[in-house]
CSV table of C-alpha atoms and ligand atoms in Angstrom, one decimal:
chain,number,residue,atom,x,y,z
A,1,UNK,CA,-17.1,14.7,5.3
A,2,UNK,CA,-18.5,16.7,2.3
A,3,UNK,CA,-21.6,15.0,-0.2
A,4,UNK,CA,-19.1,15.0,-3.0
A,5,UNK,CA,-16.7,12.2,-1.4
A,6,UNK,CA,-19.2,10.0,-0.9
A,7,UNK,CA,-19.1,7.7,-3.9
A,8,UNK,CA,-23.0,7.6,-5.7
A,9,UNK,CA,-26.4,8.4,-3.8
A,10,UNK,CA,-27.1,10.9,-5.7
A,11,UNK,CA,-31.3,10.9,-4.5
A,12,UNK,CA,-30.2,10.7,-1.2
A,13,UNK,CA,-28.0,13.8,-1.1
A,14,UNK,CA,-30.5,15.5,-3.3
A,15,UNK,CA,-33.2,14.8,-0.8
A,16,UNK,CA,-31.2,15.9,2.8
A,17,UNK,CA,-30.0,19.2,0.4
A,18,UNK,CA,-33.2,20.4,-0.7
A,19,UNK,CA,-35.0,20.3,3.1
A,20,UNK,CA,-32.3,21.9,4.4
A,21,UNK,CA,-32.4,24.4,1.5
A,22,UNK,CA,-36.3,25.1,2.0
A,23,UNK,CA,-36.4,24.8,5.7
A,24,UNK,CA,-37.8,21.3,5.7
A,25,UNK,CA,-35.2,19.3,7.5
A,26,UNK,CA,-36.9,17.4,10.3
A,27,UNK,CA,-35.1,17.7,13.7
A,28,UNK,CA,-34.4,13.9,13.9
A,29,UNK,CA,-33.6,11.4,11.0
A,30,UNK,CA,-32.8,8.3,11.2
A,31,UNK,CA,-29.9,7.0,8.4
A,32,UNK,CA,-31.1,4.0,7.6
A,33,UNK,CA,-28.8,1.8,5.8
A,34,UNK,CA,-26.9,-1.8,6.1
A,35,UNK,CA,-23.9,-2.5,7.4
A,36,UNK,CA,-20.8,-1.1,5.2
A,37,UNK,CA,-23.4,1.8,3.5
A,38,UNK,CA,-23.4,5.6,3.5
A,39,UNK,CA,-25.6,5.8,6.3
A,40,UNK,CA,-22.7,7.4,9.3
A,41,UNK,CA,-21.1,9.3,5.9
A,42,UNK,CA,-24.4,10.4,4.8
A,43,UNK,CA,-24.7,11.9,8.5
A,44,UNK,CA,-21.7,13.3,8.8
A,45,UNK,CA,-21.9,15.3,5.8
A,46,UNK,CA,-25.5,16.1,6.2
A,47,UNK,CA,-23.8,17.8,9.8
A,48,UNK,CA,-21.1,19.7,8.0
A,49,UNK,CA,-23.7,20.6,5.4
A,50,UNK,CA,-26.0,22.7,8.3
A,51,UNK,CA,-22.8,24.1,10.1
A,52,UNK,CA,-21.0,25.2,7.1
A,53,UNK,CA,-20.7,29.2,7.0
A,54,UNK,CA,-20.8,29.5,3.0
A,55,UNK,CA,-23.2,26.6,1.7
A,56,UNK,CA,-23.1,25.5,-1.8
A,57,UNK,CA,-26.1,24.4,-3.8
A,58,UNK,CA,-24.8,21.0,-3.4
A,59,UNK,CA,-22.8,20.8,-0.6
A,60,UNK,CA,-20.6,22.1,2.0
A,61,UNK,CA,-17.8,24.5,1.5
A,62,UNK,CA,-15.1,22.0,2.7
A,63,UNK,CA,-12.9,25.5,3.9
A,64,UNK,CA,-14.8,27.4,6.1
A,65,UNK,CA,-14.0,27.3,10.5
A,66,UNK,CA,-16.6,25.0,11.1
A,67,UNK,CA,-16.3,22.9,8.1
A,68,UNK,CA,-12.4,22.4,9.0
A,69,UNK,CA,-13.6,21.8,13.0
A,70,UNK,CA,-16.4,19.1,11.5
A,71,UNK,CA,-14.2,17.1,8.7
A,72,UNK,CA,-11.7,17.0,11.8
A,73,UNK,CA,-15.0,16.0,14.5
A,74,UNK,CA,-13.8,18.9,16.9
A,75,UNK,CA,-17.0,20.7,16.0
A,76,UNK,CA,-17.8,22.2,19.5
A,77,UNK,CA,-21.9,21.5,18.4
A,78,UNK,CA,-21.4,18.2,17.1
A,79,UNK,CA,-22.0,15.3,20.2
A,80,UNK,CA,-21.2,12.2,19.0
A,81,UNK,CA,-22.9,8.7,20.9
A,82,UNK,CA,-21.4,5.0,20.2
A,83,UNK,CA,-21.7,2.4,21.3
A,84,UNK,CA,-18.9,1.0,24.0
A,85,UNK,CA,-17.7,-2.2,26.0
A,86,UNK,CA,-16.0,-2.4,29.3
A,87,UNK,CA,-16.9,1.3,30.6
A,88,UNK,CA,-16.0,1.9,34.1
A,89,UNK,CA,-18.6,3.3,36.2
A,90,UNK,CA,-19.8,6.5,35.9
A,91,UNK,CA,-18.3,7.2,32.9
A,92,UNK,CA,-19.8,7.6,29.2
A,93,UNK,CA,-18.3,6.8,25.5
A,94,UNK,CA,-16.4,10.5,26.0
A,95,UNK,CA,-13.7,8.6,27.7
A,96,UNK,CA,-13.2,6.8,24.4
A,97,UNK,CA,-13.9,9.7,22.2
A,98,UNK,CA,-10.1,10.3,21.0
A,99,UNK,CA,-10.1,6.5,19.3
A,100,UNK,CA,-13.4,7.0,18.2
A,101,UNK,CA,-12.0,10.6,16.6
A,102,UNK,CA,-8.9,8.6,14.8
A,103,UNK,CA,-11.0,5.3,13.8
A,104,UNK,CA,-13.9,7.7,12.6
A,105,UNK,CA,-11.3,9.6,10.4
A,106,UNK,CA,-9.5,6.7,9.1
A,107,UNK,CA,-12.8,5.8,7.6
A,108,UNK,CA,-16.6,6.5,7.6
A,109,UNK,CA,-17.2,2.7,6.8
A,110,UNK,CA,-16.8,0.4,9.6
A,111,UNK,CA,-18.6,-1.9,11.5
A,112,UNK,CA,-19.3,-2.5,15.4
A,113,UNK,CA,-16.9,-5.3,15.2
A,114,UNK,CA,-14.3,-2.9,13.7
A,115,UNK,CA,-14.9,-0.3,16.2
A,116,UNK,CA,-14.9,-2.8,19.4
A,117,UNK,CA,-11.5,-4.6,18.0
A,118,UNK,CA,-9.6,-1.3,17.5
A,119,UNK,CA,-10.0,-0.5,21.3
A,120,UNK,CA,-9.3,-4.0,22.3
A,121,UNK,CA,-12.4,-4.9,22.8
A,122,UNK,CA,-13.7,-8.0,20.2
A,123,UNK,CA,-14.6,-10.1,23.0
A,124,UNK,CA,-17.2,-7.6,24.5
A,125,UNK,CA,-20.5,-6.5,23.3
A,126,UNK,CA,-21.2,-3.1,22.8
A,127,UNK,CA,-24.1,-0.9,23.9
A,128,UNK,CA,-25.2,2.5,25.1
A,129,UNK,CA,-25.9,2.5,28.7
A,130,UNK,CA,-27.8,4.4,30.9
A,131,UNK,CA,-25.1,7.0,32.0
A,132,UNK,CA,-25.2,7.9,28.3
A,133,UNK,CA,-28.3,9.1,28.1
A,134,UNK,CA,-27.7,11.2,31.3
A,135,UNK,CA,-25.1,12.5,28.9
A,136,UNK,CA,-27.0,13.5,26.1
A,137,UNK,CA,-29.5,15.3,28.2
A,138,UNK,CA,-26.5,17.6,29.7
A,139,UNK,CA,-25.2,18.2,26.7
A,140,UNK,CA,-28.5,19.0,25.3
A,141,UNK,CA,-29.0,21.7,27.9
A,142,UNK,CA,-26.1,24.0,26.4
A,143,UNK,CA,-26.7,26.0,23.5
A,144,UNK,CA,-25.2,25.7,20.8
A,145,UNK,CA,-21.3,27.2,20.8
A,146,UNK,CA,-20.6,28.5,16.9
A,147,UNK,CA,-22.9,26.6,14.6
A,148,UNK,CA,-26.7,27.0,13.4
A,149,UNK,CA,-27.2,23.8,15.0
A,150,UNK,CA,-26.5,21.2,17.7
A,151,UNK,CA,-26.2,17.9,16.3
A,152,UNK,CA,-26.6,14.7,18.0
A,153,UNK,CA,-25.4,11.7,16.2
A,154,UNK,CA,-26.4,8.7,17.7
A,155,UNK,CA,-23.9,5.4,16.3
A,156,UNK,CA,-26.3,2.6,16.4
A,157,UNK,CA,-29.2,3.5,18.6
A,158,UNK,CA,-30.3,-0.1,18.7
A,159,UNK,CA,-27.8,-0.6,21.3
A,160,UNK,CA,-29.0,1.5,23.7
A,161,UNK,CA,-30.3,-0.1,26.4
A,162,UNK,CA,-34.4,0.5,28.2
A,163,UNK,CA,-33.7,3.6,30.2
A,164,UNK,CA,-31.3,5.1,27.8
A,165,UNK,CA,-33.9,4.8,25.0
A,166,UNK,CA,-36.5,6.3,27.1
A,167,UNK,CA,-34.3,9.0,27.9
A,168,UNK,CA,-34.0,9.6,24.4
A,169,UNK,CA,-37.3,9.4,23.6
A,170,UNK,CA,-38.3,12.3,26.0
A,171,UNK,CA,-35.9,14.6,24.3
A,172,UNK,CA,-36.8,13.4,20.9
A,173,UNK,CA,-40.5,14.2,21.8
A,174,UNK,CA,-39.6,18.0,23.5
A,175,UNK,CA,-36.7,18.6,21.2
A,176,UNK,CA,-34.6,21.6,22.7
A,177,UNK,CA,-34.2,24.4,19.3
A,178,UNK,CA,-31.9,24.2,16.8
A,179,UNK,CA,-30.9,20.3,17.9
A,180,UNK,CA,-30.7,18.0,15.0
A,181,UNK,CA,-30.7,14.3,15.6
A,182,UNK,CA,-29.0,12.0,13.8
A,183,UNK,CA,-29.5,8.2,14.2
A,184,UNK,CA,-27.5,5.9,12.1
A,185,UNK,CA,-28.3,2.3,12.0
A,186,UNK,CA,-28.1,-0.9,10.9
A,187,UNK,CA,-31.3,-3.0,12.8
A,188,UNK,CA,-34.3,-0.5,12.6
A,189,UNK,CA,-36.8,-3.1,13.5
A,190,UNK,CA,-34.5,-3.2,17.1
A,191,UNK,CA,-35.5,0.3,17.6
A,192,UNK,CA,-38.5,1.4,20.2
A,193,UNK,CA,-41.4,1.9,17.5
A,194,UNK,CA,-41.9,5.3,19.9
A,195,UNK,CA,-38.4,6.0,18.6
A,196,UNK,CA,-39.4,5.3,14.6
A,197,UNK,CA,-42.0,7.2,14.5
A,198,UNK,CA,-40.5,10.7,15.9
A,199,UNK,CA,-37.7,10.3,13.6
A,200,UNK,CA,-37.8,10.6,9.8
A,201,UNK,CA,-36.1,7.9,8.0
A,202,UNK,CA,-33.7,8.3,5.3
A,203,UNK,CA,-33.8,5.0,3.5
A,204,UNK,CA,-30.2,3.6,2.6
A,205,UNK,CA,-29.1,1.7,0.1
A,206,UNK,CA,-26.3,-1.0,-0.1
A,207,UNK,CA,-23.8,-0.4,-2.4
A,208,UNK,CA,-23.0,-1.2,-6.3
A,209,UNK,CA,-20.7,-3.7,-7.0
A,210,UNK,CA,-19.0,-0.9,-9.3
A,211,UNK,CA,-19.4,1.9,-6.3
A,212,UNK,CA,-17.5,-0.5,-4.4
A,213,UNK,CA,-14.8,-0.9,-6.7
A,214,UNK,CA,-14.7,2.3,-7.4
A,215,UNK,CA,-13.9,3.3,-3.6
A,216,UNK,CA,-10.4,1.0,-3.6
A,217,UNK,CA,-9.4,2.2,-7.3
A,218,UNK,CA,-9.6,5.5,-6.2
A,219,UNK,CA,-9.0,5.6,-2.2
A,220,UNK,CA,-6.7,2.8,-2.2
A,221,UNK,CA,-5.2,2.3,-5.2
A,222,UNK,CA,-6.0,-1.3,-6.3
A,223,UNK,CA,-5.7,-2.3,-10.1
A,224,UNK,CA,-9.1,-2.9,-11.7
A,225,UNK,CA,-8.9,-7.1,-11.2
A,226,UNK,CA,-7.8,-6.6,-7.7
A,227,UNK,CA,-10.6,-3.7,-7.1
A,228,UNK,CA,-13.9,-6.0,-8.9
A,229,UNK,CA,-12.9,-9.5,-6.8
A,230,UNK,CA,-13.0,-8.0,-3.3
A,231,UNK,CA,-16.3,-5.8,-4.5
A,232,UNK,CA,-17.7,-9.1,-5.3
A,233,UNK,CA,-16.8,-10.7,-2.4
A,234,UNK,CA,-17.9,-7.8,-0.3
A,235,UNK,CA,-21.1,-7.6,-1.9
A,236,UNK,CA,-22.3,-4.0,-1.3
A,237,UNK,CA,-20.1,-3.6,2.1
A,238,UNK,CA,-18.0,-0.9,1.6
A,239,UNK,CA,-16.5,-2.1,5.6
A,240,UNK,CA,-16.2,-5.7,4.6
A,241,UNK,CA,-14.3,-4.6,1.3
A,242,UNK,CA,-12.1,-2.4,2.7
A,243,UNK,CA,-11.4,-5.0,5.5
A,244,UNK,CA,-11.0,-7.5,2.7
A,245,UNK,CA,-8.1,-5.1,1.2
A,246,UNK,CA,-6.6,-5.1,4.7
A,247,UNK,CA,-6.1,-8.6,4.8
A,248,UNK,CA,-4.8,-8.8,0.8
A,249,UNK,CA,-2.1,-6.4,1.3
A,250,UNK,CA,-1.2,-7.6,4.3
A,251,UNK,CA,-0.7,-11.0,2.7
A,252,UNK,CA,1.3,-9.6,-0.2
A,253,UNK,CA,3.8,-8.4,2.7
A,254,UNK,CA,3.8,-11.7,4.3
A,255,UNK,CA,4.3,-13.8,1.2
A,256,UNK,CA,7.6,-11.4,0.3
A,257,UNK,CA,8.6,-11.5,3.2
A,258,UNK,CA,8.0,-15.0,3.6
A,259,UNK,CA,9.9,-15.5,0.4
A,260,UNK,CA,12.9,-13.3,1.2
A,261,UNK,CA,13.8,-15.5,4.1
A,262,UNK,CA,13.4,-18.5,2.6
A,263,UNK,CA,15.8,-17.3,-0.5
A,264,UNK,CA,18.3,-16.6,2.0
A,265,UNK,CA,17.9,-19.6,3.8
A,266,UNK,CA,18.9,-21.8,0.6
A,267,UNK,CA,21.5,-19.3,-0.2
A,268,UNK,CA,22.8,-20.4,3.4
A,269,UNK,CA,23.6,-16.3,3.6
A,270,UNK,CA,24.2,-16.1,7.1
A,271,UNK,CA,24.9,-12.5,7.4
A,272,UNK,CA,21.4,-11.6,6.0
A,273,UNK,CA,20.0,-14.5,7.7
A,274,UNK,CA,21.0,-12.7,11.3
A,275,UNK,CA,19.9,-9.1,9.9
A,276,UNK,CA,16.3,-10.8,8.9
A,277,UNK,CA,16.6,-12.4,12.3
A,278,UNK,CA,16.8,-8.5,13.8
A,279,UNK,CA,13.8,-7.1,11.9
A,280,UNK,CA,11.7,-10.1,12.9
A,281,UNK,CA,12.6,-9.0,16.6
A,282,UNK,CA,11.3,-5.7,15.8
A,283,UNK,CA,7.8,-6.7,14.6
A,284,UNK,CA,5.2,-6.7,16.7
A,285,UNK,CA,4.0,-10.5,18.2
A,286,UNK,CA,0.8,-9.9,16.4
A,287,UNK,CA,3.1,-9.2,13.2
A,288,UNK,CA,5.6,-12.1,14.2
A,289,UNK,CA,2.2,-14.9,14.9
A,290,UNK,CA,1.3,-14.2,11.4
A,291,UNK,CA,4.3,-14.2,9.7
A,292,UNK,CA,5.2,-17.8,11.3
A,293,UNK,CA,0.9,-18.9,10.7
A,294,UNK,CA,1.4,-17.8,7.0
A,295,UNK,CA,5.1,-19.7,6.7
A,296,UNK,CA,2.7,-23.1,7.9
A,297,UNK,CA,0.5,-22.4,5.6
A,298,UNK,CA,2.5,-21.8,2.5
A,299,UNK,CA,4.0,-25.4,3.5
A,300,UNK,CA,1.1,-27.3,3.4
A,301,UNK,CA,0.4,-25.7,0.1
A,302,UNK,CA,3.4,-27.0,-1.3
A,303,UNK,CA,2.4,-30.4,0.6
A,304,UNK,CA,-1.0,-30.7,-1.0
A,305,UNK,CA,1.0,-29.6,-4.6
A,306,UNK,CA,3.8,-32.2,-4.1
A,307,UNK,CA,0.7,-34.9,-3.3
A,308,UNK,CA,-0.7,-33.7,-6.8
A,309,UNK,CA,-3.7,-32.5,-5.1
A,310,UNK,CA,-2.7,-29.1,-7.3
A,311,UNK,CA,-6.8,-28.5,-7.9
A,312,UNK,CA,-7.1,-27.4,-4.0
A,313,UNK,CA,-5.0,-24.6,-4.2
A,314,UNK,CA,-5.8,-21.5,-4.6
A,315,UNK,CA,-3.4,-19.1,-4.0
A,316,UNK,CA,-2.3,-15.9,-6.3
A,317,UNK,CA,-0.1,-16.1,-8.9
A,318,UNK,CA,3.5,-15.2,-6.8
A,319,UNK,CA,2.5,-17.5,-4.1
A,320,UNK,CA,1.6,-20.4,-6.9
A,321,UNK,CA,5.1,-19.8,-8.1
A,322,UNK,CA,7.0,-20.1,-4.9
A,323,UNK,CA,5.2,-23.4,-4.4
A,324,UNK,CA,6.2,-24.7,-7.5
A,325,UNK,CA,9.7,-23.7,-7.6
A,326,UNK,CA,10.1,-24.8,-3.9
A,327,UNK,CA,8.6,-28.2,-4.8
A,328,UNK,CA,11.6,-28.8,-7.2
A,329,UNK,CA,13.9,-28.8,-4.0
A,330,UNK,CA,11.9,-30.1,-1.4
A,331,UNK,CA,10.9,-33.4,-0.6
A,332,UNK,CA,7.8,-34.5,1.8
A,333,UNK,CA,10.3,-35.3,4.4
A,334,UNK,CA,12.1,-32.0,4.4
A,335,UNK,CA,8.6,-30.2,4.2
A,336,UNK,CA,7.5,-32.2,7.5
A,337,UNK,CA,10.7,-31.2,9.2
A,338,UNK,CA,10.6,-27.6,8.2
A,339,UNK,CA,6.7,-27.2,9.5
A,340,UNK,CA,7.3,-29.0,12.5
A,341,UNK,CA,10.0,-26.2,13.4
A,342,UNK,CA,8.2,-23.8,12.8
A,343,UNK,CA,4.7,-25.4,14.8
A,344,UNK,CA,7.3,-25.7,17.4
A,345,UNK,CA,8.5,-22.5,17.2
A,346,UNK,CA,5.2,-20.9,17.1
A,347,UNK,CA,4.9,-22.2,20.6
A,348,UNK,CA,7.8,-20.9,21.8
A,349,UNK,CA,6.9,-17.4,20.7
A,350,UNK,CA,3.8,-17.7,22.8
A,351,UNK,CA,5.8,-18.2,26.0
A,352,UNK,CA,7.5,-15.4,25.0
A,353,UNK,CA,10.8,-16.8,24.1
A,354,UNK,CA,13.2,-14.0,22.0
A,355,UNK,CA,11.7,-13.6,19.0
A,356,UNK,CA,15.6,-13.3,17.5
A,357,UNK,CA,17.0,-16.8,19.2
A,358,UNK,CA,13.7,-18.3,17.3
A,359,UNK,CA,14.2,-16.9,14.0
A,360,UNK,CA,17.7,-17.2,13.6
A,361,UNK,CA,17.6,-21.4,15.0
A,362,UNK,CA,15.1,-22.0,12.4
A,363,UNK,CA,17.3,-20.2,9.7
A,364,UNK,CA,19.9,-22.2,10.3
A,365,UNK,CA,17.9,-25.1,10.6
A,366,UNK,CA,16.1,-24.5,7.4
A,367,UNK,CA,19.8,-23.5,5.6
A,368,UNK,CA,20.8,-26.8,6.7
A,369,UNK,CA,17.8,-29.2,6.2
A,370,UNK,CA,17.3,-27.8,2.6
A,371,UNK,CA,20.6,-28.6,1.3
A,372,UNK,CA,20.4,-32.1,2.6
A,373,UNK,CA,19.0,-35.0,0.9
A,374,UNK,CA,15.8,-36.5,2.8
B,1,ZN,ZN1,-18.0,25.4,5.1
């Protein structure tokens, strides 16, 4: 991560340059910011910034060895502690370290929730156990491989629990050389106050509205509207927005895809009807659930628009349409037919029935029902 992806904070970066620049970086700081901040991006470009073999006045080369092995997070010297659920014993967050590599590297924005759910493990709390610290002290005793420095960044310190803390605390207090410490978190006030006070903070802001908007027009490609709604709704979370966008796109694909089949259902095209039937099977039962929540869902729209109750819907513009042009064909009978199929179905799928048989007996269901009078 170099200074210059990271999207304002300009005092901030200024700040971490200059002590590094006149020798004044403290061996511990702790990145103080809110959920969905800068505070781990901040880190991890403050970590490339020390290793990098031909520093810039205002940031890292982005080409050198160890600025390849950081942006990557292969950096021999960089030790990297998070938080983790459902460890087996005796062993530390390194058995999890290639996910944490890919979900690190998909984005420096995330949340614990993000984290836990992309290793299956959303029903579990998180924290840093006692094994960890162990862990830190042994890697602590090696000196450093390539870089200037060993770096230590610590994910949310405020889930580590007593003895790990403790642990900590001894090496924050006799810090081996050239070891730089970097906390990141969200709930400083959870933090041992031992802890605060041998670690400098680096205060954090949220971010802008714009900043925000500016991240998905330019990472991921979102129109302006599209871009200012979900920073508004996100309100300064970069994690929450880009979560947000998650969900939008994938509800663009379900709503075509949604739309596709039913086209072909009233066109009573049987031959497309089977091949839609085939790439359903393909989907994953995640994929599949949704697809057949999201086909309920659009019904009772059209439900609550056939009832006139047209002010309660809020649905983008192509779903809007749909609803209306569907509600020219369908009557309230035919809609509660179709969504108790597909209710029914949805419980099928569950038991793991064939995801094909499924799809294509509600096709020609559907083909059938729609063209009759009810
Ligand atoms: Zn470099």
């Amino acid at each position: 991560m170099q200074f210059s992806e990271i999207i304002g904070q300009d005092e901030t970066k200024q700040l971490l340059l200059r002590a590094v620049q006149t020798n004044h970086l403290a061996h511990a700081l702790l990145f103080d910011g809110p959920e969905g901040s800068a505070n781990l991006a901040l880190a991890l470009a403050l970590a490339q910034y020390v290793n990098c073999e031909d520093r810039q006045a205002g940031d890292s080369c982005g080409r050198c060895a160890s600025c390849i092995k950081t942006q990557k997070l292969v950096h021999p010297d960089l030790h990297m502690v998070f938080p983790v659920a459902n460890l087996a014993k005796g062993k530390t967050s390194e058995a999890y370290l290639a996910d944490w590599r890919s979900f690190l590297l998909e984005s420096a924005y995330r949340t614990l929730p993000n984290w836990l759910e992309s290793v299956n493990a959303d029903n579990k709390q998180g924290n840093i156990s006692a094994e960890e610290a162990r862990n830190i002290l042994q890697k602590l005793s090696l000196k450093a491989y390539e870089g200037a420095y060993k770096i230590m960044l610590i994910w949310l310190p405020e889930l580590m629990n007593t003895s790990s803390a403790n642990a900590l605390l001894k090496v924050l207090e006799e810090p081996p050389a050239q070891t730089l410490f970097l906390l990141v978190t969200n709930q400083p006030d959870k933090l041992l106050i031992t802890i605060l006070s041998r670690t400098q903070r680096v205060a954090i802001r949220a971010f802008t509205d714009d900043e925000v908007a500016t991240y998905l027009r330019q990472h991921l490609n979102f129109d302006e509207t599209t871009a200012r709604r979900l920073a508004y709704l996100a309100d300064g979370n970069l994690a929450e927005a880009l979560s947000r966008s998650k969900q939008d796109t994938a509800s663009v694909e379900q709503h075509n895809w949604f739309a596709e089949w039913m086209r072909t259902c009233y066109r009573q095209d049987l031959i497309e009807l089977v091949k839609q039937a085939d790439q359903f099977d393909g989907f994953s039962k995640e994929k599949q659930k949704g697809l057949l929540e999201y086909s309920i869902r659009l019904y009772r729209d059209l439900f609550l628009w056939q009832q006139g109750a047209a002010e309660l819907l809020r649905l983008p513009d192509t779903e809007m349409a749909f609803v209306k042009n569907f509600a020219k064909i369908l009557t309230v009978n035919h809609i509660e037919r179709i969504v108790n199929d597909l209710n029914e179905s949805a419980y099928h799928l569950e038991r793991n029935a064939r995801a094909k048989m499924i799809m294509l007996d509600m096709s020609l269901t559907f083909s059938r029902l729609i063209k009759t009078k009810l």
